[in-house]
Amino acid sequence: MSGSDHHDHSHGEESILTDIQKRVKALESILVSKGLVERATIDQIIEHFENKVGPHVGARVVARAWIDQEFKRALLEDATKAINSQSDFPQVGQHLIAIENNDSLHNVVVCTLCSCYPWDVLGLPPVWYKSAPYRSRIVSDPRSVLKEFGLELSEAKKIRVWDSTAETRYLVIPQRPVFLGVKSESELAKCVTRDSMIGTGKVSPLSEDNVNG
Amino acid sequence: MSGSDHHDHSHGEESILTDIQKRVKALESILVSKGLVERATIDQIIEHFENKVGPHVGARVVARAWIDQEFKRALLEDATKAINSQSDFPQVGQHLIAIENNDSLHNVVVCTLCSCYPWDVLGLPPVWYKSAPYRSRIVSDPRSVLKEFGLELSEAKKIRVWDSTAETRYLVIPQRPVFLGVKSESELAKCVTRDSMIGTGKVSPLSEDNVNG
Amino acid sequence: MDSMHDLGGMEGFGPVQPEDNNGSVFHAPWEGRVLGLQRAILYSEAWNIDVFRHAQERIHPIEYLSWSYYERWTHTLIATALERGLFSLDEFRAEVSLTGNLSESLKVLTVKGVDKTFVRGNFERDGIHDPQFSVGDLVITKELHVNGHTRLPRYARDKIGTIIAIRGRHVFPDAVVSHGAENPQWLYTVEFEGCEVWGEASDTTVSNLVDAFEPYLSRPEYD
Amino acid sequence: MDSMHDLGGMEGFGPVQPEDNNGSVFHAPWEGRVLGLQRAILYSEAWNIDVFRHAQERIHPIEYLSWSYYERWTHTLIATALERGLFSLDEFRAEVSLTGNLSESLKVLTVKGVDKTFVRGNFERDGIHDPQFSVGDLVITKELHVNGHTRLPRYARDKIGTIIAIRGRHVFPDAVVSHGAENPQWLYTVEFEGCEVWGEASDTTVSNLVDAFEPYLSRPEYD
C-alpha cells in the first residue's frame, strides 16, 4: 500500500497475466485454500451481477410509478416497502429512497466519499460514477457536469445534489416525457435509461438498447 | 499536461538522458535559439544559488539579533529595512517579516498553496518544504509534524503556523539557547540551522555543518 | 481522516467521461472475481463495510487517483486480510494455507446461501433515545477532523442547513472503525443552500444534501 | 480553482522526510537549469509569478503529486510557453527557432543585469483608498470558489479570525490571472484560533495565520 510502486503496473511482467490479474488470482486461491471462499459461490455472484440485476430493474419500477399513481405514492413514501410489496419485482434492501423530478426540480445522486450506489435496482455502477471527475465536481458545479452528459437544464430549474454519505440509497424517478405517448409498462420501462435514474441522463424514446447491456 | 503519461517517466528511454533532462535541455535550447535566454546568465544564476545565498545568510541575521538588541528591535519592526541597513549583509527584498520564538510561543512557516520561501535569506528550499506531507499536515497538526523533525514542544507552548499565501516572506528568529554560552556573532551564526529559521528545527551546538551544505 | 477519497468540491480532474448503458458491466473477468471475493469476505464478518471503506481511505493519494475502482478493492482486500491475519504474506505468495482453516471461525458463503445476500443488509438499529432534531430544524454541521473514519465530507462541514428527513437510527461508521462498536445514531438528511456551501457567487438554484449522523450536528448559535 | 495544490488540511501523504542542511542544494544539474530558465522568463515579462503559479495549479492532480518540484516547474514552463506562443511545438521539438527572435519584444536577462534580480521584486503599490480593516478587527473569510486563481486556501475559508497586521497594498493575484490587471488590494495577516479552523477537538494551543487580501474578507454578521 506504499506510494512507491505505482509506476510499476504496466511493465516488467513475465507472464501473460497482468499484475492485477495475478493479485486477484492469488487472493482467491489463498482464500479458497483457507476454506473461507468457494469458487462456485464467486461464479454465482458474478452471474447475478452480469445477468440478473441491472438498470432494467429500476426501469420497471419507474415505469410502474408513471402508470400507477398509488404505487408512485407508496414508492415516494418508502421505496423499499413499495417495491417489496410487488410480487413481480426482485426484493430490495432497506432505506432505498425514491426522489422525483418535476418541472421545477431536478435530482442528481453521487457518493463523494466512495461510490455508494443503489445496486439492488441499478446493478453495477458505471465507471464515471466512481471516478474523481464526477465525484469531485457534481456537488459544486452540477449544471456544467450535467451539460457534459448532454443534459441541458433550464436556468430556472432547481437542482438538488444528493450525496450518499450513509447506508441510504437514492433512486431518481425521472419525469415521464410527453413524447413517450401512451405505452404499456414494459414498453415504457425500455425507455428509462440508467443515467436518468441517477439524474445524469434523459429518458430515451429509443427502446431497450439503452437499458440492457 | 495530460493525466495519461505519468506512468511513462522511468522506462523506454533510448538515450542516457532521462525524459526530464531532455525536456529541460530542449527548453533551454529553444529559448536560446529564440534569443530570450543566454546560457551564461543561467550559469550565473546557478552559481548564485549554489554558492552565494543559503541559510548562512539568515543565520548571520539571527546571530546579530541575539547580540544586538537594537538590531533585533528593528528587525522585528521591518526585517527588510533592518537587514538592508547593515552594510555587511546582502540586500534582501521587500516584505521580509521576522517572527520571534519565546518561552511561550513557537512559530513555524509553510506555504500550503505552492512553496513560497524566504530565498533571500535561506537560499533554496529543502525538498520536504515543497512536499505534500509537510504542506498538508503542518497547518492542522503542527505538534505531531514537529515531533517528526525531532522537535518536541511542551504541551503548554503556543504554536503559530504562518501560511505564506502572499508575497510576504517569513523568517523565524529562534530563541538563543542557554547552552550556547558566550560566543561571538560568527560563532553563534554557525549554530543557527536552516530548520530553526523555518520553525521546524533546533538551534544546534554543533557548528557550521548544520548551516553550510 | 481527510484523505484523497474526500473529493467533493475539488477541481482539476478534467471532464466526466460518460459511458453508455453497456457500462453497467464488468470490464474484465478479474473485476467480477474481486467483487465476489469482497462479498464473500463481508459475509464472513472478518470485517464490515465501514472497515473496508476506511481501508480504502488509507490508500496513498497517488494510488487512490491512479488505480481503478476494482484495483483499489483488490489492494484493500489484500492489505486488510494481511493486517487482520486472515493469511500471512508467505501464504499469499504461496497461494496455499500453511496454518489452518478459517471456516471454523468465520462464516462461509455457499452457493445455497448466496441468493439471500443479494438483498442489501439493514443498518438500522432500535434504541430508546428520541431524535434530537425534527424536520425543519436548522442545524450546523461540525468542523470535524476525525483521526479515523467519518462520513461527513469536508465541503459540508461548518455549514448551516435544514433537516428535511429523519432516516432512522443507524450503525455509526465512525464508532465501528474507531472502536468496533455499532453505537447507533439517528440519521438525518440535511439540505444546504448551494450558496452556503460554495459561496455567494455560486449557482443559486443548487442545493446540496447529505445524510448526516446526529453527532455531526448541533444547533446554530444564532437562528 | 480548488485543485490538488491546495493541500492544507489533507491527510494520507505519510510522514515528512526531513533533509539535513545539505538539502538546500540542487539534487541534479538540470534542476539548476530550470530555476535559471524560470528566472530569465519572469524577467522577460512574458508572464509573471501569478500566472506561473496558476499554471502549476492546472497540472493534473496525479502528476501534481507524482512529479517533483522542479519537474512541475519544467512542465509548467513548457506548457505556458506553448500556450502563450513563445515557441511552437515544432520549434520545441527541433530545439531551434523557425520564426524569429523574441529579444525584440521581451526583456533579455544578461550576465550584467542578473545580480540585481537576486533581490526579490516588490509587489506593493500606492493607492488612494484606506484599508477597510484595522488591527484587532474580527473578520470572516469568504467561502470563495474562484474559477481561476486565488490565494485563500480552502481550510481558511468561512472562518472568523482577527487582523494582526496590515502589510500594505499589493498586486492582487486573482485579478492578475483572471484579467491581467494588477488591481492592488490591501493585504492583512489574519490569525485564526486552531479550533475555529480544525474543530472543537483540535489542539487549543495552535493558531493559523494567513496573508489575506481585502476582497477575501468581510465583517462577521454577529460580533
Coordinates of C-alpha atoms in Angstrom, one line a residue, chain A residues 34-36, chain C residues 101-108:
Chain A
K34 CA -8.1 -21.3 3.8
G35 CA -11.6 -22.6 3.4
L36 CA -13.2 -19.2 3.5
Chain C
N101 CA -8.6 -23.3 8.1
L102 CA -10.7 -20.1 8.5
S103 CA -14.1 -21.8 8.1
E104 CA -14.1 -22.8 11.8
S105 CA -14.1 -19.2 13.0
L106 CA -15.7 -17.3 10.1
K107 CA -19.0 -17.8 8.1
V108 CA -18.6 -19.3 4.7

